[in-house]
Every structure is written in structure tokens, then in C-alpha cells.
CSV table of C-alpha atoms and ligand atoms in Angstrom, one decimal:
chain,number,residue,atom,x,y,z
A,1,MET,CA,-40.3,12.4,-13.7
A,2,LYS,CA,-38.6,9.5,-11.9
A,3,LYS,CA,-37.7,10.4,-8.4
A,4,VAL,CA,-34.0,9.9,-7.5
A,5,ARG,CA,-33.6,7.9,-4.4
A,6,THR,CA,-31.1,9.5,-2.1
A,7,ARG,CA,-31.7,7.5,1.0
A,8,CYS,CA,-29.5,4.8,2.5
A,9,THR,CA,-30.7,1.3,1.4
A,10,LEU,CA,-30.0,0.1,4.9
A,11,CYS,CA,-31.4,2.7,7.2
A,12,ASN,CA,-33.2,5.5,5.2
A,13,GLU,CA,-30.7,8.2,6.4
A,14,GLU,CA,-29.4,10.5,3.6
A,15,ALA,CA,-27.1,8.5,1.3
A,16,ILE,CA,-23.7,9.8,0.5
A,17,TYR,CA,-22.2,6.9,-1.5
A,18,TYR,CA,-23.5,4.6,-4.2
A,19,LEU,CA,-21.7,1.3,-4.1
A,20,ARG,CA,-22.4,0.5,-7.8
A,21,SER,CA,-20.9,-3.0,-7.8
A,22,ARG,CA,-23.5,-4.0,-5.2
A,23,LYS,CA,-26.2,-1.5,-6.1
A,24,LEU,CA,-26.3,-0.1,-2.5
A,25,ARG,CA,-26.8,3.5,-1.4
A,26,LEU,CA,-25.0,4.1,1.9
A,27,CYS,CA,-25.3,6.8,4.5
A,28,LYS,CA,-22.1,8.0,6.3
A,29,ARG,CA,-22.5,5.5,9.1
A,30,HIS,CA,-23.1,2.5,6.8
A,31,PHE,CA,-20.4,3.5,4.4
A,32,ILE,CA,-17.8,3.6,7.3
A,33,GLU,CA,-19.1,0.3,8.6
A,34,TYR,CA,-19.0,-1.2,5.1
A,35,LEU,CA,-15.3,-0.2,4.5
A,36,LYS,CA,-14.2,-1.4,7.9
A,37,THR,CA,-15.9,-4.7,7.5
A,38,GLU,CA,-14.4,-5.2,4.0
A,39,VAL,CA,-10.9,-4.6,5.4
A,40,ILE,CA,-11.4,-6.7,8.5
A,41,ASN,CA,-12.8,-9.6,6.3
A,42,THR,CA,-9.7,-9.4,4.1
A,43,ILE,CA,-7.4,-9.5,7.2
A,44,TYR,CA,-9.2,-12.6,8.5
A,45,LYS,CA,-9.6,-14.4,5.2
A,46,PHE,CA,-5.9,-14.3,4.4
A,47,GLU,CA,-4.8,-14.8,8.1
A,48,MET,CA,-2.7,-11.6,7.8
A,49,LEU,CA,-2.3,-11.2,11.6
A,50,LYS,CA,-1.8,-14.9,12.4
A,51,ASN,CA,1.1,-15.2,14.9
A,52,VAL,CA,1.7,-11.4,14.9
A,53,LYS,CA,2.4,-9.9,18.3
A,54,LYS,CA,3.8,-6.6,17.0
A,55,LEU,CA,2.8,-5.0,13.7
A,56,LEU,CA,4.7,-2.3,11.8
A,57,ILE,CA,2.3,0.0,10.0
A,58,ALA,CA,3.9,2.0,7.1
A,59,VAL,CA,2.1,5.3,6.7
A,60,SER,CA,3.0,7.7,3.8
A,61,GLY,CA,0.5,10.3,5.0
A,62,GLY,CA,-1.7,9.7,1.9
A,63,LYS,CA,-5.4,8.8,2.1
A,64,ASP,CA,-4.8,5.0,1.8
A,65,SER,CA,-2.3,4.5,4.6
A,66,VAL,CA,-4.2,6.9,6.9
A,67,ALA,CA,-7.5,5.0,6.4
A,68,MET,CA,-5.6,1.7,6.9
A,69,ILE,CA,-4.0,2.7,10.2
A,70,HIS,CA,-7.3,4.1,11.4
A,71,ILE,CA,-9.0,0.7,10.8
A,72,LEU,CA,-6.0,-1.4,11.9
A,73,HIS,CA,-5.8,0.5,15.1
A,74,GLN,CA,-9.1,-0.9,16.3
A,75,VAL,CA,-8.3,-4.4,15.0
A,76,CYS,CA,-5.0,-4.5,16.7
A,77,LYS,CA,-6.5,-3.3,20.0
A,78,ASP,CA,-9.2,-6.0,19.8
A,79,LEU,CA,-6.5,-8.7,19.1
A,80,ASN,CA,-4.0,-7.3,21.6
A,81,ILE,CA,-1.4,-6.7,19.0
A,82,GLU,CA,1.2,-4.0,19.6
A,83,MET,CA,1.5,-1.4,16.9
A,84,LEU,CA,4.5,0.7,15.6
A,85,GLY,CA,4.0,3.3,13.0
A,86,LEU,CA,6.7,4.1,10.4
A,87,VAL,CA,6.9,7.0,8.0
A,88,ILE,CA,9.7,7.3,5.5
A,89,ASP,CA,10.9,10.7,4.4
A,90,THR,CA,11.8,10.2,0.8
A,91,GLY,CA,13.4,13.7,0.5
A,92,VAL,CA,11.2,15.1,-2.2
A,93,GLY,CA,11.1,18.7,-1.0
A,94,GLU,CA,8.0,20.2,0.6
A,95,TYR,CA,5.9,17.2,-0.5
A,96,SER,CA,7.8,14.8,1.8
A,97,LYS,CA,7.8,17.3,4.6
A,98,ARG,CA,4.0,17.4,4.4
A,99,GLN,CA,3.8,13.6,4.3
A,100,VAL,CA,5.8,13.3,7.5
A,101,GLU,CA,3.7,16.0,9.1
A,102,LYS,CA,0.4,14.2,8.3
A,103,ALA,CA,1.7,10.8,9.3
A,104,ARG,CA,2.9,12.2,12.6
A,105,GLU,CA,-0.5,13.8,13.1
A,106,ILE,CA,-2.4,10.5,12.6
A,107,PHE,CA,0.1,8.6,14.8
A,108,GLU,CA,-0.5,11.1,17.6
A,109,ILE,CA,-4.3,11.2,17.2
A,110,LEU,CA,-4.4,7.4,17.5
A,111,ASN,CA,-1.6,7.3,20.1
A,112,VAL,CA,0.5,4.9,18.1
A,113,PRO,CA,4.3,5.1,18.8
A,114,TYR,CA,6.3,5.7,15.6
A,115,ARG,CA,9.6,6.0,13.9
A,116,ILE,CA,10.7,8.4,11.2
A,117,GLU,CA,13.3,7.2,8.7
A,118,ARG,CA,14.9,9.4,6.1
A,119,PHE,CA,16.4,8.4,2.8
A,120,SER,CA,19.0,11.1,3.4
A,121,SER,CA,20.4,9.2,6.4
A,122,TYR,CA,21.1,6.3,4.1
A,123,GLY,CA,22.8,8.5,1.4
A,124,ILE,CA,19.8,8.2,-0.9
A,125,ASP,CA,18.6,11.3,-2.9
A,126,ILE,CA,16.0,10.4,-5.4
A,127,THR,CA,15.8,13.9,-6.7
A,128,ARG,CA,19.4,13.9,-8.0
A,129,PRO,CA,19.4,14.8,-11.7
A,130,ASP,CA,22.0,12.1,-12.4
A,131,LEU,CA,20.1,9.4,-10.4
A,132,GLU,CA,19.0,7.5,-13.5
A,133,LYS,CA,22.3,7.7,-15.2
A,134,LEU,CA,24.2,6.4,-12.2
A,135,THR,CA,21.8,3.6,-11.0
A,136,LYS,CA,20.2,2.8,-14.4
A,137,ARG,CA,16.9,2.9,-12.7
A,138,PRO,CA,14.1,5.5,-12.7
A,139,PRO,CA,13.5,7.4,-9.4
A,140,CYS,CA,10.4,5.3,-8.5
A,141,SER,CA,12.4,2.1,-8.8
A,142,VAL,CA,15.1,3.4,-6.5
A,143,CYS,CA,12.4,4.7,-4.2
A,144,GLY,CA,10.6,1.3,-4.1
A,145,ILE,CA,13.8,-0.6,-3.3
A,146,ALA,CA,14.8,1.8,-0.6
A,147,LYS,CA,11.4,1.8,1.0
A,148,ARG,CA,11.1,-2.0,1.1
A,149,TYR,CA,14.6,-2.3,2.5
A,150,ILE,CA,14.0,0.3,5.2
A,151,MET,CA,10.6,-1.2,6.2
A,152,ASN,CA,12.2,-4.7,6.5
A,153,LYS,CA,15.1,-3.4,8.5
A,154,VAL,CA,13.0,-1.5,10.9
A,155,ALA,CA,10.6,-4.4,11.3
A,156,LEU,CA,13.6,-6.7,12.2
A,157,GLU,CA,15.1,-4.2,14.6
A,158,GLU,CA,11.7,-3.7,16.3
A,159,ASN,CA,10.8,-7.4,16.5
A,160,CYS,CA,7.7,-6.9,14.3
A,161,GLN,CA,6.2,-10.1,12.7
A,162,ALA,CA,4.5,-8.2,9.9
A,163,ILE,CA,4.5,-5.0,7.9
A,164,ALA,CA,1.2,-3.5,6.7
A,165,THR,CA,1.2,-1.2,3.6
A,166,GLY,CA,-1.6,0.8,2.2
A,167,HIS,CA,-1.7,-0.6,-1.4
A,168,ASN,CA,-5.3,-0.3,-2.7
A,169,MET,CA,-7.1,-2.4,-5.4
A,170,ILE,CA,-6.2,0.1,-8.2
A,171,ASP,CA,-2.5,-0.1,-7.3
A,172,ILE,CA,-2.6,-3.9,-7.2
A,173,ALA,CA,-4.4,-4.1,-10.6
A,174,GLN,CA,-1.9,-1.6,-12.1
A,175,TYR,CA,1.2,-3.6,-10.9
A,176,ALA,CA,-0.3,-6.9,-12.0
A,177,LEU,CA,-1.1,-5.6,-15.5
A,178,ALA,CA,2.3,-3.9,-15.8
A,179,ASN,CA,4.1,-7.1,-15.0
A,180,ILE,CA,1.9,-9.2,-17.2
A,181,LEU,CA,2.7,-6.8,-20.1
A,182,THR,CA,6.4,-7.1,-19.5
A,183,GLY,CA,6.2,-10.9,-19.0
A,184,ASN,CA,7.5,-10.6,-15.5
A,185,LEU,CA,5.0,-13.1,-14.2
A,186,GLU,CA,7.0,-14.3,-11.2
A,187,TYR,CA,6.3,-10.9,-9.6
A,188,LEU,CA,2.6,-11.8,-9.4
A,189,LYS,CA,3.6,-14.4,-6.7
A,190,LYS,CA,4.7,-11.4,-4.6
A,191,LEU,CA,1.6,-9.4,-5.3
A,192,LEU,CA,-0.6,-11.2,-2.9
A,193,PRO,CA,-2.6,-9.9,0.1
A,194,LYS,CA,0.0,-11.6,2.3
A,195,VAL,CA,3.6,-12.4,1.4
A,196,ASP,CA,5.9,-14.6,3.5
A,197,GLU,CA,9.1,-14.7,1.5
A,198,GLY,CA,11.6,-16.3,3.8
A,199,PRO,CA,14.0,-15.9,6.7
A,200,ARG,CA,14.7,-12.3,7.7
A,201,MET,CA,12.1,-11.2,5.2
A,202,VAL,CA,9.3,-9.9,7.4
A,203,ARG,CA,5.8,-10.8,6.3
A,204,ARG,CA,4.1,-8.1,4.2
A,205,ILE,CA,0.4,-7.6,4.4
A,206,ARG,CA,-2.0,-5.4,2.2
A,207,PRO,CA,-5.3,-5.0,4.1
A,208,LEU,CA,-6.6,-2.6,1.4
A,209,TYR,CA,-6.1,-5.2,-1.4
A,210,PHE,CA,-9.8,-5.1,-2.4
A,211,ILE,CA,-10.5,-1.5,-1.6
A,212,ASP,CA,-11.0,1.2,-4.3
A,213,GLU,CA,-8.9,4.4,-3.8
A,214,LYS,CA,-12.2,6.4,-4.1
A,215,GLU,CA,-13.4,4.7,-0.9
A,216,THR,CA,-10.3,5.4,1.2
A,217,LYS,CA,-10.6,9.1,0.1
A,218,LEU,CA,-14.2,9.3,1.2
A,219,TYR,CA,-13.4,7.5,4.4
A,220,VAL,CA,-10.7,10.0,5.5
A,221,ASP,CA,-12.8,12.9,4.4
A,222,LEU,CA,-15.9,11.8,6.3
A,223,LEU,CA,-13.9,11.2,9.4
A,224,ASP,CA,-11.8,14.3,8.8
A,225,LEU,CA,-8.5,12.5,9.2
A,226,PRO,CA,-5.3,14.3,8.3
A,227,HIS,CA,-3.8,13.3,5.0
A,228,VAL,CA,-1.8,14.8,2.1
A,229,GLU,CA,-4.0,15.6,-0.9
A,230,ASP,CA,-1.4,15.8,-3.7
A,231,ARG,CA,0.6,13.2,-5.4
A,232,CYS,CA,4.4,12.8,-5.3
A,233,PRO,CA,5.8,15.3,-7.8
A,234,LEU,CA,8.1,12.6,-9.2
A,235,ALA,CA,5.0,10.6,-10.2
A,236,GLU,CA,3.5,13.6,-12.0
A,237,LYS,CA,6.7,14.0,-14.0
A,238,VAL,CA,6.9,10.5,-15.4
A,239,GLU,CA,4.9,10.1,-18.5
A,240,ASN,CA,5.5,6.3,-18.6
A,241,VAL,CA,3.7,3.1,-19.2
A,242,GLN,CA,2.7,2.8,-15.5
A,243,ASN,CA,0.7,6.1,-15.7
A,244,THR,CA,-1.1,4.9,-18.8
A,245,ILE,CA,-1.9,1.5,-17.3
A,246,ARG,CA,-3.2,3.3,-14.2
A,247,MET,CA,-5.5,5.5,-16.3
A,248,PHE,CA,-6.8,2.4,-18.1
A,249,VAL,CA,-7.5,0.5,-14.8
A,250,ARG,CA,-9.3,3.6,-13.4
A,251,GLU,CA,-11.4,3.9,-16.5
A,252,LEU,CA,-12.3,0.3,-16.7
A,253,GLU,CA,-13.5,0.2,-13.0
A,254,ASP,CA,-15.5,3.5,-13.6
A,255,ARG,CA,-17.2,2.2,-16.7
A,256,HIS,CA,-17.7,-1.3,-15.5
A,257,PRO,CA,-17.9,-1.3,-11.7
A,258,GLY,CA,-16.6,-4.5,-10.1
A,259,SER,CA,-14.5,-5.5,-13.1
A,260,ILE,CA,-11.2,-4.6,-11.5
A,261,ARG,CA,-12.3,-6.1,-8.2
A,262,ALA,CA,-13.0,-9.4,-10.1
A,263,PHE,CA,-9.6,-9.3,-11.7
A,264,VAL,CA,-7.8,-8.6,-8.4
A,265,GLU,CA,-9.8,-11.3,-6.6
A,266,LYS,CA,-8.4,-13.8,-9.2
A,267,ILE,CA,-4.7,-12.9,-8.5
A,268,PRO,CA,-4.4,-15.0,-5.3
A,269,THR,CA,-6.9,-17.6,-6.3
A,270,ARG,CA,-6.5,-18.3,-10.0
A,271,ILE,CA,-3.5,-16.4,-11.4
A,272,ALA,CA,-0.6,-16.7,-8.9
A,273,PRO,CA,-1.1,-20.5,-8.3
A,274,LEU,CA,-0.6,-21.1,-12.0
A,275,ILE,CA,2.8,-19.4,-12.1
A,276,ARG,CA,5.7,-21.7,-11.7
A,277,VAL,CA,9.0,-20.1,-10.7
A,278,GLU,CA,12.0,-22.0,-12.1
A,279,GLY,CA,14.1,-23.1,-9.1
A,280,GLU,CA,13.5,-21.8,-5.6
A,281,GLU,CA,14.3,-18.2,-5.1
A,282,LYS,CA,17.0,-18.4,-2.4
A,283,TYR,CA,18.0,-15.5,-0.2
A,284,GLY,CA,21.5,-15.3,1.1
A,285,ILE,CA,22.9,-12.5,3.2
A,286,CYS,CA,24.3,-9.2,1.7
A,287,LYS,CA,28.0,-9.1,2.5
A,288,ILE,CA,27.8,-5.4,3.2
A,289,CYS,CA,24.7,-4.9,5.3
A,290,GLY,CA,23.8,-8.4,6.4
A,291,MET,CA,20.2,-8.1,5.2
A,292,PRO,CA,18.6,-10.8,3.0
A,293,SER,CA,19.8,-10.6,-0.6
A,294,LYS,CA,19.6,-12.7,-3.8
A,295,GLY,CA,23.1,-11.8,-4.8
A,296,GLU,CA,26.3,-11.2,-2.8
A,297,ILE,CA,25.4,-7.5,-2.4
A,298,CYS,CA,21.7,-6.4,-2.0
A,299,SER,CA,20.1,-4.0,-4.5
A,300,PHE,CA,20.0,-1.3,-1.8
A,301,CYS,CA,23.7,-1.5,-1.0
A,302,LYS,CA,24.5,-1.5,-4.8
A,303,ILE,CA,22.4,1.7,-5.2
A,304,ARG,CA,24.1,3.3,-2.2
A,305,MET,CA,27.5,2.5,-3.7
A,306,LEU,CA,26.7,3.9,-7.1
A,307,LEU,CA,25.4,7.1,-5.6
A,308,SER,CA,28.4,7.6,-3.4
A,309,GLY,CA,30.7,6.9,-6.3
A,310,LYS,CA,32.4,3.9,-4.6
B,1,SF4,FE1,8.6,7.1,-4.6
B,1,SF4,FE2,7.8,7.2,-7.2
B,1,SF4,FE3,6.0,7.0,-5.2
B,1,SF4,FE4,7.3,9.3,-5.5
B,1,SF4,S1,5.9,8.3,-7.0
B,1,SF4,S2,6.9,8.2,-3.6
B,1,SF4,S3,9.3,8.6,-6.2
B,1,SF4,S4,7.6,5.5,-5.8
B,2,ZN,ZN1,-27.5,3.9,6.6
B,3,ZN,ZN1,23.0,-4.7,1.6
């Protein structure tokens, strides 16, 4: 009978992870080293922290953002970059409370100062049964607009030159495919590892751009880092195209390891450069809140008005 090799390819310790795309078996130490190196290489390759003196790190309390802040924490220390954590309470019952709790725990373990922002302070309740009817948007769309707005606002208030978010490779592939399917190709220009959109739009960086979600999960488990295990209940409810695309992306990567990585690698190098956006996207100033906006009133203020009945 063929003996199964369960030793690390690099050091002969017991292997705990098989990196199928590179045919490497890794022990705990080498897996952690591999993941950190991957993230750090992405940060340097895309010059994510160039000219950054203070970084806002958005943490949802999930495995991805917890792994991200754990790695960034060391990078920022080495580069002498100040850090500020941000957790947004989206107001989805007990789930959001647990998220805030876990985010707070990791900020305190790493000794990173942080802010907690709540949708409720802005008059946003994404659990309202009439949300979709009033805003003509599903909850995840309202949630996404509100989160991006709050992150940018906090970054401006706190003089941060970049915002790090924990989107992983599977998220990126899912968003890219969804936007290709709907013909919304301009969006791919914003789905890059680093996005500098314009004045008063703080740079967004995605250090986990090439990292599989399975790897962030293993990382937080191996290091016993606090994180929420469950998904947002609103995501569970929506039986939509996004969920189906995500299942497809997951299955493709599982059956053909490296295939999604190869696709995601081509977004900044081959796909986005081919996309021409008609006319420059110009940002003005929202006449209500003074934040960057493509129209007279920004999407966030429009949503707030619709929800408050004004
Ligand atoms: Fe927001 Fe939707 Fe994500 Fe829940 S699943 S946190 S509602 S974007
Ligand atoms: Zn090893
Ligand atoms: Zn506004």
C-alpha cells in the first residue's frame, strides 16, 4: 500500500495543510509563514502602503479581517505606520453584537486603538421589512453603500491615507464574475488590489486579494484568534445570483486548485486595463453631507432620506 506522506515538505514536521496549487505540504509554522509572506508580497507588489502614515483597518470580526489585522499589525510596526481599527455595527441583532465583540477583542489583543460606528447612529436599519420597497435596493446593497461611506468618512476624520478591507480571493472572483454577467464592466476598474479614486476618496487596499478564505480560516484557528464563525443572517436569507456565483467559484477552485487564483491575478494585469470608461468619472460634493458624490446628493444621503420619509 502506498504510504501517505504527512510530513511538511520544508521541514519534516507534521503537515497540517496541503497547498494543492503548489503541491506543498506545510506544517503549522510553515503555513503561517507562507500566508504572511503571500500577504506581505501583495502589499509590496501593489505599493499599497506607499505614502501611508496612518492606516484605517476595517474589521468585521470575521476570519478574513481578523487574519488581515494580525498580519498588518506586524507590517505597520516594521514600517512605522500608525494604525486605527474600525468596526461597523450593522445592527443585525445578536450577530452584529458578536461581530463588535470579536473585533474589540482582537483590537485589544494587538493593542490597536479603534472606533466603533453604528448604522443606527446614521438612521440606517437594514433589517427593516420595508427597506427594499423604500430604497429599491436589497439589504446588502444598502449595507455596502453605508459601510463604504462610513469607512471613508472615518478615514478622512482621522487623517488616514488608506483603508484596508479583508476581501479575499473568493470574494474578488465572485464580484468580478457577477459584474461581468451583468455587463457592469466599469466596476472591475474598482476591483483592484489598490484603488485610488480621487480627492476625498481615501485609498482602499485589499491585502488578502490572492488569499483563499480556507487559508484565513486555518490561520485564525491555528493562532486561536477571536472571530465570529457564522455568516450574516441576511446573507443566508438571500437566495440570489450572488450566492450561486459564490458556490460556483468555490467549486471551481476546489476541483481545479489555482484556477480562481489565475483568474483573479488577471484582473489587475489583463482585464481591468482593457476596460475603457466613457468620460472621466468626476466626483463633486454632496450638497447635504459634503462628502464626495457623483450626483448632487450622494447615495448614502439619498438612502437616509428615503428611510426617514423626507
Ligand atoms: Fe451587509 Fe449583506 Fe454582508 Fe450582511 S451579508 S453584512 S447585510 S453586505
Ligand atoms: Zn515545516
Ligand atoms: Zn451625502
